Amino acid sequence: MEILRTIESYRELYVDLQGPIGLVPTLGGVHEGHLSLVDAAKKDCKTIVSWLFLNPKQFGPNEDLNSYPAEEKEDISLLDQRGVDILLIPKTIDIYPSDFDTVVKLGKITELLEGSRRPGHFDGVTTIVSKMFNIIQPDRAYFGEKDAQQLRVIQKMVKDLNFPVEIISCPTVRDNDGLALSSRNKYLSIVERNDALSLYQGLHNAKASFENGERNADIVRNVVIQEIKKSPLITIDYVSLSDPLSLVEISGKITPPALLSLAVHIGKTHLIDNVLLE
Ligand code: AMP
């Protein structure tokens, strides 16, 4: 694996790269979820480029930028072992020079759910993803369904702004007990991790009730809420049942597909998860 630390060095290599080029971006703290994106990219691309950058602009002032559980050496080794060809680790000063003054901002879709409790978060995401697409110039870019809203926001940005890249969505990878893999799981104590199992249990129960014919949105949301409430360490930020494209909340009767998503805090740890009801 070639490790690059400047945009110029990537540009020099880029002219000779064999397409299709598949891009797998991460903030770091690489786990099997990220590596499943590499596997997906390897299936249909000739060159796999990964991007490792802890983007400060998508973190709020009271969030975990400074303690984010990412270990560069370990991340490099995992991406290398999984078959990434080129890894770009840009420097913050090259991405955001002192005179940087541009924001890529989408509309309503970024104000709902995560956007409502993390103001400015998606502006940071869409700005860095735009820069990343312009720098890497991939044919395909791989994103996880674990971050369902992020995926929708990026799909919408690519459509609205005509980025010449195909967005490939990849299913959520979970531990054997159902907990969705996340870099932030490293923050959890054993007791907290045990409580966190109620997230998937709640989503799973709600999906089962939907599959058994329940179509009342409030009842389905409530199945999740009641399950999570059994875990004393968890504070619910939201449990949402929304249209999967617009992310507008569904009231009354569910007409599938619908996105059932949630965000919670366990102590200081912020976790999200979702399932699609189809
Ligand atoms: P992050 O480093 O958290 O920004 O994640 C980088 C990419 O990995 C994003 O597209 C995430 O949606 C994806 N990802 C994170 N966790 C998982 C998971 N458990 N399963 C599948 N994809 C994931």
PDB file of C-alpha atoms and ligand atoms in Angstrom:
ATOM      1  CA  MET A   1       0.000   0.000   0.000  1.00  0.00           C
ATOM      2  CA  GLU A   2       1.275   3.421  -0.960  1.00  0.00           C
ATOM      3  CA  ILE A   3       0.905   5.966   1.859  1.00  0.00           C
ATOM      4  CA  LEU A   4       0.645   9.576   0.697  1.00  0.00           C
ATOM      5  CA  ARG A   5       0.460  12.693   2.826  1.00  0.00           C
ATOM      6  CA  THR A   6       0.081  15.446   0.252  1.00  0.00           C
ATOM      7  CA  ILE A   7      -2.556  16.197  -2.377  1.00  0.00           C
ATOM      8  CA  GLU A   8       0.199  16.839  -4.947  1.00  0.00           C
ATOM      9  CA  SER A   9       1.668  13.353  -4.486  1.00  0.00           C
ATOM     10  CA  TYR A  10      -1.767  11.828  -5.109  1.00  0.00           C
ATOM     11  CA  ARG A  11      -2.225  13.966  -8.239  1.00  0.00           C
ATOM     12  CA  GLU A  12       1.115  12.686  -9.577  1.00  0.00           C
ATOM     13  CA  LEU A  13       0.069   9.061  -9.059  1.00  0.00           C
ATOM     14  CA  TYR A  14      -3.496   9.643 -10.267  1.00  0.00           C
ATOM     15  CA  VAL A  15      -2.592  10.068 -13.944  1.00  0.00           C
ATOM     16  CA  ASP A  16      -1.355   6.461 -14.124  1.00  0.00           C
ATOM     17  CA  LEU A  17      -4.022   4.814 -11.967  1.00  0.00           C
ATOM     18  CA  GLN A  18      -6.114   2.039 -13.478  1.00  0.00           C
ATOM     19  CA  GLY A  19      -9.852   2.612 -13.227  1.00  0.00           C
ATOM     20  CA  PRO A  20     -12.400   2.139 -11.955  1.00  0.00           C
ATOM     21  CA  ILE A  21     -11.086   3.879  -8.836  1.00  0.00           C
ATOM     22  CA  GLY A  22     -12.999   3.024  -5.645  1.00  0.00           C
ATOM     23  CA  LEU A  23     -12.805   5.383  -2.667  1.00  0.00           C
ATOM     24  CA  VAL A  24     -13.259   4.354   0.985  1.00  0.00           C
ATOM     25  CA  PRO A  25     -13.126   7.326   3.371  1.00  0.00           C
ATOM     26  CA  THR A  26     -12.776   7.144   7.153  1.00  0.00           C
ATOM     27  CA  LEU A  27     -12.180   9.397  10.131  1.00  0.00           C
ATOM     28  CA  GLY A  28     -10.019   6.648  11.664  1.00  0.00           C
ATOM     29  CA  GLY A  29     -10.551   4.054  14.381  1.00  0.00           C
ATOM     30  CA  VAL A  30     -10.770   1.460  11.610  1.00  0.00           C
ATOM     31  CA  HIS A  31     -12.916  -1.626  12.284  1.00  0.00           C
ATOM     32  CA  GLU A  32     -14.662  -4.389  10.327  1.00  0.00           C
ATOM     33  CA  GLY A  33     -17.405  -1.955   9.256  1.00  0.00           C
ATOM     34  CA  HIS A  34     -14.850   0.198   7.427  1.00  0.00           C
ATOM     35  CA  LEU A  35     -13.088  -2.884   6.100  1.00  0.00           C
ATOM     36  CA  SER A  36     -16.363  -4.210   4.653  1.00  0.00           C
ATOM     37  CA  LEU A  37     -16.381  -1.075   2.465  1.00  0.00           C
ATOM     38  CA  VAL A  38     -12.880  -2.002   1.253  1.00  0.00           C
ATOM     39  CA  ASP A  39     -14.148  -5.522   0.447  1.00  0.00           C
ATOM     40  CA  ALA A  40     -17.081  -4.080  -1.518  1.00  0.00           C
ATOM     41  CA  ALA A  41     -14.768  -1.728  -3.427  1.00  0.00           C
ATOM     42  CA  LYS A  42     -12.382  -4.553  -4.262  1.00  0.00           C
ATOM     43  CA  LYS A  43     -15.231  -6.484  -5.889  1.00  0.00           C
ATOM     44  CA  ASP A  44     -15.840  -3.883  -8.570  1.00  0.00           C
ATOM     45  CA  CYS A  45     -12.850  -1.533  -8.756  1.00  0.00           C
ATOM     46  CA  LYS A  46      -9.302  -1.903 -10.080  1.00  0.00           C
ATOM     47  CA  THR A  47      -7.698   0.598  -7.692  1.00  0.00           C
ATOM     48  CA  ILE A  48      -8.773   1.101  -4.086  1.00  0.00           C
ATOM     49  CA  VAL A  49      -7.990   4.461  -2.540  1.00  0.00           C
ATOM     50  CA  SER A  50      -8.649   5.118   1.120  1.00  0.00           C
ATOM     51  CA  TRP A  51      -8.791   8.519   2.780  1.00  0.00           C
ATOM     52  CA  LEU A  52      -7.940   8.892   6.458  1.00  0.00           C
ATOM     53  CA  PHE A  53      -8.756  12.319   7.863  1.00  0.00           C
ATOM     54  CA  LEU A  54     -10.249  13.315  11.199  1.00  0.00           C
ATOM     55  CA  ASN A  55     -12.253  16.209   9.813  1.00  0.00           C
ATOM     56  CA  PRO A  56     -12.489  18.925  12.494  1.00  0.00           C
ATOM     57  CA  LYS A  57     -15.314  20.754  10.702  1.00  0.00           C
ATOM     58  CA  GLN A  58     -17.852  17.985  11.325  1.00  0.00           C
ATOM     59  CA  PHE A  59     -17.356  18.070  15.106  1.00  0.00           C
ATOM     60  CA  GLY A  60     -19.186  20.554  17.325  1.00  0.00           C
ATOM     61  CA  PRO A  61     -17.361  22.515  20.051  1.00  0.00           C
ATOM     62  CA  ASN A  62     -18.455  20.101  22.813  1.00  0.00           C
ATOM     63  CA  GLU A  63     -17.915  16.909  20.835  1.00  0.00           C
ATOM     64  CA  ASP A  64     -15.124  14.330  20.925  1.00  0.00           C
ATOM     65  CA  LEU A  65     -12.691  15.611  18.266  1.00  0.00           C
ATOM     66  CA  ASN A  66      -9.769  15.659  20.687  1.00  0.00           C
ATOM     67  CA  SER A  67     -10.406  12.233  22.145  1.00  0.00           C
ATOM     68  CA  TYR A  68     -11.591  10.436  19.002  1.00  0.00           C
ATOM     69  CA  PRO A  69     -10.435   6.816  19.356  1.00  0.00           C
ATOM     70  CA  ALA A  70      -8.220   6.607  16.262  1.00  0.00           C
ATOM     71  CA  GLU A  71      -4.716   5.154  16.201  1.00  0.00           C
ATOM     72  CA  GLU A  72      -2.981   5.996  12.920  1.00  0.00           C
ATOM     73  CA  LYS A  73      -0.476   3.137  12.951  1.00  0.00           C
ATOM     74  CA  GLU A  74      -3.150   0.552  13.597  1.00  0.00           C
ATOM     75  CA  ASP A  75      -5.483   2.088  10.976  1.00  0.00           C
ATOM     76  CA  ILE A  76      -2.713   2.009   8.351  1.00  0.00           C
ATOM     77  CA  SER A  77      -1.940  -1.619   9.108  1.00  0.00           C
ATOM     78  CA  LEU A  78      -5.612  -2.735   8.941  1.00  0.00           C
ATOM     79  CA  LEU A  79      -6.263  -0.925   5.637  1.00  0.00           C
ATOM     80  CA  ASP A  80      -3.038  -2.315   4.170  1.00  0.00           C
ATOM     81  CA  GLN A  81      -3.840  -5.906   5.203  1.00  0.00           C
ATOM     82  CA  ARG A  82      -7.309  -5.618   3.676  1.00  0.00           C
ATOM     83  CA  GLY A  83      -5.943  -4.673   0.252  1.00  0.00           C
ATOM     84  CA  VAL A  84      -6.128  -0.878  -0.053  1.00  0.00           C
ATOM     85  CA  ASP A  85      -3.744   0.263  -2.824  1.00  0.00           C
ATOM     86  CA  ILE A  86      -3.299   3.919  -1.918  1.00  0.00           C
ATOM     87  CA  LEU A  87      -3.948   5.633   1.399  1.00  0.00           C
ATOM     88  CA  LEU A  88      -4.077   9.426   1.479  1.00  0.00           C
ATOM     89  CA  ILE A  89      -3.644  10.967   4.939  1.00  0.00           C
ATOM     90  CA  PRO A  90      -3.894  14.688   4.247  1.00  0.00           C
ATOM     91  CA  LYS A  91      -2.680  17.314   6.700  1.00  0.00           C
ATOM     92  CA  THR A  92      -5.305  19.594   8.242  1.00  0.00           C
ATOM     93  CA  ILE A  93      -3.368  22.684   7.140  1.00  0.00           C
ATOM     94  CA  ASP A  94      -3.460  21.518   3.484  1.00  0.00           C
ATOM     95  CA  ILE A  95      -7.190  20.775   3.637  1.00  0.00           C
ATOM     96  CA  TYR A  96      -8.080  23.947   5.544  1.00  0.00           C
ATOM     97  CA  PRO A  97      -5.415  26.596   4.925  1.00  0.00           C
ATOM     98  CA  SER A  98      -5.814  29.738   7.017  1.00  0.00           C
ATOM     99  CA  ASP A  99      -7.747  31.538   4.247  1.00  0.00           C
ATOM    100  CA  PHE A 100     -10.177  28.647   3.637  1.00  0.00           C
ATOM    101  CA  ASP A 101     -13.643  30.198   3.466  1.00  0.00           C
ATOM    102  CA  THR A 102     -16.106  27.896   1.697  1.00  0.00           C
ATOM    103  CA  VAL A 103     -19.033  25.854   2.970  1.00  0.00           C
ATOM    104  CA  VAL A 104     -21.010  23.322   0.952  1.00  0.00           C
ATOM    105  CA  LYS A 105     -24.432  23.420   2.541  1.00  0.00           C
ATOM    106  CA  LEU A 106     -27.508  21.332   1.763  1.00  0.00           C
ATOM    107  CA  GLY A 107     -31.040  22.232   2.796  1.00  0.00           C
ATOM    108  CA  LYS A 108     -33.739  20.657   4.918  1.00  0.00           C
ATOM    109  CA  ILE A 109     -32.372  17.110   4.900  1.00  0.00           C
ATOM    110  CA  THR A 110     -29.392  18.314   6.974  1.00  0.00           C
ATOM    111  CA  GLU A 111     -31.558  19.999   9.611  1.00  0.00           C
ATOM    112  CA  LEU A 112     -33.441  16.869  10.699  1.00  0.00           C
ATOM    113  CA  LEU A 113     -32.348  14.021  13.034  1.00  0.00           C
ATOM    114  CA  GLU A 114     -28.554  14.256  13.532  1.00  0.00           C
ATOM    115  CA  GLY A 115     -28.646  17.758  12.076  1.00  0.00           C
ATOM    116  CA  SER A 116     -31.041  18.967  14.757  1.00  0.00           C
ATOM    117  CA  ARG A 117     -28.834  17.864  17.632  1.00  0.00           C
ATOM    118  CA  ARG A 118     -25.460  18.466  15.911  1.00  0.00           C
ATOM    119  CA  PRO A 119     -25.846  21.914  14.292  1.00  0.00           C
ATOM    120  CA  GLY A 120     -23.356  22.422  11.456  1.00  0.00           C
ATOM    121  CA  HIS A 121     -22.317  18.767  11.427  1.00  0.00           C
ATOM    122  CA  PHE A 122     -23.524  18.071   7.895  1.00  0.00           C
ATOM    123  CA  ASP A 123     -22.021  21.306   6.551  1.00  0.00           C
ATOM    124  CA  GLY A 124     -18.687  19.889   7.726  1.00  0.00           C
ATOM    125  CA  VAL A 125     -19.472  16.545   6.094  1.00  0.00           C
ATOM    126  CA  THR A 126     -20.597  17.919   2.722  1.00  0.00           C
ATOM    127  CA  THR A 127     -17.703  20.371   2.574  1.00  0.00           C
ATOM    128  CA  ILE A 128     -15.050  17.714   3.226  1.00  0.00           C
ATOM    129  CA  VAL A 129     -16.710  15.121   0.984  1.00  0.00           C
ATOM    130  CA  SER A 130     -16.821  17.660  -1.879  1.00  0.00           C
ATOM    131  CA  LYS A 131     -13.124  18.411  -1.396  1.00  0.00           C
ATOM    132  CA  MET A 132     -12.346  14.702  -1.153  1.00  0.00           C
ATOM    133  CA  PHE A 133     -14.195  13.912  -4.405  1.00  0.00           C
ATOM    134  CA  ASN A 134     -12.366  16.736  -6.185  1.00  0.00           C
ATOM    135  CA  ILE A 135      -9.001  15.572  -4.862  1.00  0.00           C
ATOM    136  CA  ILE A 136      -9.361  11.796  -5.338  1.00  0.00           C
ATOM    137  CA  GLN A 137     -11.638  11.841  -8.424  1.00  0.00           C
ATOM    138  CA  PRO A 138     -13.028   8.359  -7.778  1.00  0.00           C
ATOM    139  CA  ASP A 139     -15.417   6.519 -10.071  1.00  0.00           C
ATOM    140  CA  ARG A 140     -17.213   5.020  -7.059  1.00  0.00           C
ATOM    141  CA  ALA A 141     -17.290   5.957  -3.391  1.00  0.00           C
ATOM    142  CA  TYR A 142     -18.359   3.548  -0.652  1.00  0.00           C
ATOM    143  CA  PHE A 143     -20.363   4.616   2.398  1.00  0.00           C
ATOM    144  CA  GLY A 144     -22.018   2.637   5.191  1.00  0.00           C
ATOM    145  CA  GLU A 145     -25.758   2.418   5.861  1.00  0.00           C
ATOM    146  CA  LYS A 146     -24.858   2.635   9.554  1.00  0.00           C
ATOM    147  CA  ASP A 147     -24.722   6.424   9.010  1.00  0.00           C
ATOM    148  CA  ALA A 148     -28.019   6.444   7.150  1.00  0.00           C
ATOM    149  CA  GLN A 149     -28.554  10.209   7.137  1.00  0.00           C
ATOM    150  CA  GLN A 150     -24.962  10.886   6.058  1.00  0.00           C
ATOM    151  CA  LEU A 151     -25.465   8.477   3.171  1.00  0.00           C
ATOM    152  CA  ARG A 152     -28.699  10.221   2.081  1.00  0.00           C
ATOM    153  CA  VAL A 153     -27.085  13.648   2.381  1.00  0.00           C
ATOM    154  CA  ILE A 154     -24.120  12.594   0.234  1.00  0.00           C
ATOM    155  CA  GLN A 155     -26.376  10.921  -2.352  1.00  0.00           C
ATOM    156  CA  LYS A 156     -28.436  14.115  -2.540  1.00  0.00           C
ATOM    157  CA  MET A 157     -25.367  16.342  -2.836  1.00  0.00           C
ATOM    158  CA  VAL A 158     -23.962  14.183  -5.648  1.00  0.00           C
ATOM    159  CA  LYS A 159     -27.285  14.388  -7.492  1.00  0.00           C
ATOM    160  CA  ASP A 160     -27.898  18.093  -6.864  1.00  0.00           C
ATOM    161  CA  LEU A 161     -24.332  19.159  -7.772  1.00  0.00           C
ATOM    162  CA  ASN A 162     -23.707  16.576 -10.539  1.00  0.00           C
ATOM    163  CA  PHE A 163     -20.575  15.083  -9.032  1.00  0.00           C
ATOM    164  CA  PRO A 164     -19.325  12.441 -11.507  1.00  0.00           C
ATOM    165  CA  VAL A 165     -19.139   9.672  -8.904  1.00  0.00           C
ATOM    166  CA  GLU A 166     -21.354   6.696  -8.120  1.00  0.00           C
ATOM    167  CA  ILE A 167     -22.254   6.330  -4.452  1.00  0.00           C
ATOM    168  CA  ILE A 168     -22.342   2.710  -3.292  1.00  0.00           C
ATOM    169  CA  SER A 169     -24.119   1.981  -0.015  1.00  0.00           C
ATOM    170  CA  CYS A 170     -22.970  -0.957   2.101  1.00  0.00           C
ATOM    171  CA  PRO A 171     -24.905  -2.801   4.848  1.00  0.00           C
ATOM    172  CA  THR A 172     -24.211  -2.215   8.541  1.00  0.00           C
ATOM    173  CA  VAL A 173     -21.703  -4.633  10.047  1.00  0.00           C
ATOM    174  CA  ARG A 174     -22.622  -5.755  13.579  1.00  0.00           C
ATOM    175  CA  ASP A 175     -20.949  -7.682  16.358  1.00  0.00           C
ATOM    176  CA  ASN A 176     -22.340 -11.181  16.935  1.00  0.00           C
ATOM    177  CA  ASP A 177     -24.666  -9.838  19.642  1.00  0.00           C
ATOM    178  CA  GLY A 178     -26.140  -7.221  17.274  1.00  0.00           C
ATOM    179  CA  LEU A 179     -24.292  -4.061  18.355  1.00  0.00           C
ATOM    180  CA  ALA A 180     -23.428  -2.024  15.253  1.00  0.00           C
ATOM    181  CA  LEU A 181     -19.668  -1.589  14.929  1.00  0.00           C
ATOM    182  CA  SER A 182     -18.572   1.969  15.588  1.00  0.00           C
ATOM    183  CA  SER A 183     -15.240   3.588  16.395  1.00  0.00           C
ATOM    184  CA  ARG A 184     -16.980   5.101  19.429  1.00  0.00           C
ATOM    185  CA  ASN A 185     -17.783   1.650  20.903  1.00  0.00           C
ATOM    186  CA  LYS A 186     -14.235   1.805  22.316  1.00  0.00           C
ATOM    187  CA  TYR A 187     -15.458   4.428  24.790  1.00  0.00           C
ATOM    188  CA  LEU A 188     -17.979   2.010  26.352  1.00  0.00           C
ATOM    189  CA  SER A 189     -17.348   0.258  29.667  1.00  0.00           C
ATOM    190  CA  ILE A 190     -18.445  -3.389  29.922  1.00  0.00           C
ATOM    191  CA  VAL A 191     -21.666  -2.391  31.687  1.00  0.00           C
ATOM    192  CA  GLU A 192     -22.389   0.362  29.146  1.00  0.00           C
ATOM    193  CA  ARG A 193     -21.723  -1.973  26.228  1.00  0.00           C
ATOM    194  CA  ASN A 194     -24.163  -4.449  27.718  1.00  0.00           C
ATOM    195  CA  ASP A 195     -26.843  -1.752  27.984  1.00  0.00           C
ATOM    196  CA  ALA A 196     -26.103  -0.687  24.391  1.00  0.00           C
ATOM    197  CA  LEU A 197     -27.407  -4.052  23.169  1.00  0.00           C
ATOM    198  CA  SER A 198     -30.907  -2.663  23.706  1.00  0.00           C
ATOM    199  CA  LEU A 199     -30.443  -0.423  20.662  1.00  0.00           C
ATOM    200  CA  TYR A 200     -30.395  -3.258  18.176  1.00  0.00           C
ATOM    201  CA  GLN A 201     -32.831  -5.280  20.287  1.00  0.00           C
ATOM    202  CA  GLY A 202     -35.300  -2.377  20.093  1.00  0.00           C
ATOM    203  CA  LEU A 203     -34.844  -1.950  16.336  1.00  0.00           C
ATOM    204  CA  HIS A 204     -35.094  -5.701  15.844  1.00  0.00           C
ATOM    205  CA  ASN A 205     -38.318  -5.964  17.885  1.00  0.00           C
ATOM    206  CA  ALA A 206     -39.841  -3.030  16.022  1.00  0.00           C
ATOM    207  CA  LYS A 207     -38.918  -4.528  12.666  1.00  0.00           C
ATOM    208  CA  ALA A 208     -40.493  -7.821  13.761  1.00  0.00           C
ATOM    209  CA  SER A 209     -43.718  -6.054  14.738  1.00  0.00           C
ATOM    210  CA  PHE A 210     -43.719  -4.237  11.363  1.00  0.00           C
ATOM    211  CA  GLU A 211     -43.188  -7.549   9.578  1.00  0.00           C
ATOM    212  CA  ASN A 212     -46.080  -9.000  11.560  1.00  0.00           C
ATOM    213  CA  GLY A 213     -48.332  -6.328  10.081  1.00  0.00           C
ATOM    214  CA  GLU A 214     -48.094  -3.362  12.469  1.00  0.00           C
ATOM    215  CA  ARG A 215     -48.413  -0.166  10.401  1.00  0.00           C
ATOM    216  CA  ASN A 216     -48.960   2.493  13.077  1.00  0.00           C
ATOM    217  CA  ALA A 217     -45.851   4.713  13.170  1.00  0.00           C
ATOM    218  CA  ASP A 218     -46.244   5.677  16.850  1.00  0.00           C
ATOM    219  CA  ILE A 219     -46.600   2.068  17.942  1.00  0.00           C
ATOM    220  CA  VAL A 220     -43.502   0.987  15.988  1.00  0.00           C
ATOM    221  CA  ARG A 221     -41.425   3.897  17.387  1.00  0.00           C
ATOM    222  CA  ASN A 222     -42.694   3.025  20.850  1.00  0.00           C
ATOM    223  CA  VAL A 223     -41.478  -0.586  20.598  1.00  0.00           C
ATOM    224  CA  VAL A 224     -37.938   0.799  20.276  1.00  0.00           C
ATOM    225  CA  ILE A 225     -38.370   3.356  23.051  1.00  0.00           C
ATOM    226  CA  GLN A 226     -39.744   0.822  25.546  1.00  0.00           C
ATOM    227  CA  GLU A 227     -36.881  -1.605  24.891  1.00  0.00           C
ATOM    228  CA  ILE A 228     -34.197   1.070  25.315  1.00  0.00           C
ATOM    229  CA  LYS A 229     -35.857   2.419  28.457  1.00  0.00           C
ATOM    230  CA  LYS A 230     -35.076  -0.910  30.148  1.00  0.00           C
ATOM    231  CA  SER A 231     -31.388   0.128  30.049  1.00  0.00           C
ATOM    232  CA  PRO A 232     -30.813   2.587  32.912  1.00  0.00           C
ATOM    233  CA  LEU A 233     -27.578   4.098  31.527  1.00  0.00           C
ATOM    234  CA  ILE A 234     -29.082   5.234  28.219  1.00  0.00           C
ATOM    235  CA  THR A 235     -30.575   8.618  27.371  1.00  0.00           C
ATOM    236  CA  ILE A 236     -32.581   8.669  24.144  1.00  0.00           C
ATOM    237  CA  ASP A 237     -31.921  11.653  21.852  1.00  0.00           C
ATOM    238  CA  TYR A 238     -34.449  10.546  19.263  1.00  0.00           C
ATOM    239  CA  VAL A 239     -36.212   7.518  17.844  1.00  0.00           C
ATOM    240  CA  SER A 240     -37.369   8.363  14.355  1.00  0.00           C
ATOM    241  CA  LEU A 241     -39.479   6.689  11.724  1.00  0.00           C
ATOM    242  CA  SER A 242     -39.019   8.660   8.537  1.00  0.00           C
ATOM    243  CA  ASP A 243     -39.239   8.616   4.799  1.00  0.00           C
ATOM    244  CA  PRO A 244     -35.879   7.117   3.749  1.00  0.00           C
ATOM    245  CA  LEU A 245     -35.172   9.767   1.115  1.00  0.00           C
ATOM    246  CA  SER A 246     -36.510  13.042   2.538  1.00  0.00           C
ATOM    247  CA  LEU A 247     -36.077  11.907   6.189  1.00  0.00           C
ATOM    248  CA  VAL A 248     -39.368  13.642   6.975  1.00  0.00           C
ATOM    249  CA  GLU A 249     -41.059  12.015   9.988  1.00  0.00           C
ATOM    250  CA  ILE A 250     -43.944   9.646   9.249  1.00  0.00           C
ATOM    251  CA  SER A 251     -47.142  10.250  11.152  1.00  0.00           C
ATOM    252  CA  GLY A 252     -50.061   7.838  11.154  1.00  0.00           C
ATOM    253  CA  LYS A 253     -49.827   4.910   8.778  1.00  0.00           C
ATOM    254  CA  ILE A 254     -46.484   3.560   7.541  1.00  0.00           C
ATOM    255  CA  THR A 255     -46.155   3.122   3.801  1.00  0.00           C
ATOM    256  CA  PRO A 256     -42.917   1.219   3.283  1.00  0.00           C
ATOM    257  CA  PRO A 257     -40.028   1.697   2.813  1.00  0.00           C
ATOM    258  CA  ALA A 258     -39.403   3.589   6.040  1.00  0.00           C
ATOM    259  CA  LEU A 259     -36.212   4.338   7.927  1.00  0.00           C
ATOM    260  CA  LEU A 260     -36.296   3.522  11.637  1.00  0.00           C
ATOM    261  CA  SER A 261     -33.344   5.293  13.216  1.00  0.00           C
ATOM    262  CA  LEU A 262     -32.184   6.307  16.662  1.00  0.00           C
ATOM    263  CA  ALA A 263     -29.556   8.270  18.519  1.00  0.00           C
ATOM    264  CA  VAL A 264     -28.694   7.881  22.187  1.00  0.00           C
ATOM    265  CA  HIS A 265     -26.130   8.858  24.753  1.00  0.00           C
ATOM    266  CA  ILE A 266     -24.580   6.345  27.102  1.00  0.00           C
ATOM    267  CA  GLY A 267     -22.619   8.473  29.512  1.00  0.00           C
ATOM    268  CA  LYS A 268     -20.628  10.714  27.182  1.00  0.00           C
ATOM    269  CA  THR A 269     -20.749   8.281  24.283  1.00  0.00           C
ATOM    270  CA  HIS A 270     -22.950   9.139  21.333  1.00  0.00           C
ATOM    271  CA  LEU A 271     -24.279   6.149  19.361  1.00  0.00           C
ATOM    272  CA  ILE A 272     -26.595   5.856  16.360  1.00  0.00           C
ATOM    273  CA  ASP A 273     -28.199   2.899  14.623  1.00  0.00           C
ATOM    274  CA  ASN A 274     -30.997   2.183  12.150  1.00  0.00           C
ATOM    275  CA  VAL A 275     -32.875  -0.429  10.166  1.00  0.00           C
ATOM    276  CA  LEU A 276     -34.936  -0.123   7.010  1.00  0.00           C
ATOM    277  CA  LEU A 277     -38.554  -1.307   7.118  1.00  0.00           C
ATOM    278  CA  GLU A 278     -39.461  -2.628   3.676  1.00  0.00           C
TER     279      GLU A 278
HETATM  280  P1  AMP B   1     -16.331   6.987   9.915  1.00  0.00           P
HETATM  281  O1  AMP B   1     -14.878   6.696   9.988  1.00  0.00           O
HETATM  282  O2  AMP B   1     -17.067   6.727  11.195  1.00  0.00           O
HETATM  283  O3  AMP B   1     -16.635   8.316   9.281  1.00  0.00           O
HETATM  284  O4  AMP B   1     -16.939   5.922   8.912  1.00  0.00           O
HETATM  285  C1  AMP B   1     -16.428   5.805   7.609  1.00  0.00           C
HETATM  286  C2  AMP B   1     -17.392   5.008   6.786  1.00  0.00           C
HETATM  287  O5  AMP B   1     -17.577   3.726   7.361  1.00  0.00           O
HETATM  288  C3  AMP B   1     -18.779   5.654   6.707  1.00  0.00           C
HETATM  289  O6  AMP B   1     -19.276   5.505   5.391  1.00  0.00           O
HETATM  290  C4  AMP B   1     -19.573   4.826   7.680  1.00  0.00           C
HETATM  291  O7  AMP B   1     -20.953   4.787   7.382  1.00  0.00           O
HETATM  292  C5  AMP B   1     -18.957   3.445   7.488  1.00  0.00           C
HETATM  293  N1  AMP B   1     -19.218   2.612   8.657  1.00  0.00           N
HETATM  294  C6  AMP B   1     -19.004   2.909   9.953  1.00  0.00           C
HETATM  295  N2  AMP B   1     -19.438   1.907  10.766  1.00  0.00           N
HETATM  296  C7  AMP B   1     -19.944   0.954   9.936  1.00  0.00           C
HETATM  297  C8  AMP B   1     -20.551  -0.319  10.152  1.00  0.00           C
HETATM  298  N3  AMP B   1     -20.728  -0.824  11.361  1.00  0.00           N
HETATM  299  N4  AMP B   1     -20.947  -1.027   9.072  1.00  0.00           N
HETATM  300  C9  AMP B   1     -20.787  -0.526   7.813  1.00  0.00           C
HETATM  301  N5  AMP B   1     -20.221   0.665   7.543  1.00  0.00           N
HETATM  302  C10 AMP B   1     -19.803   1.403   8.583  1.00  0.00           C
END
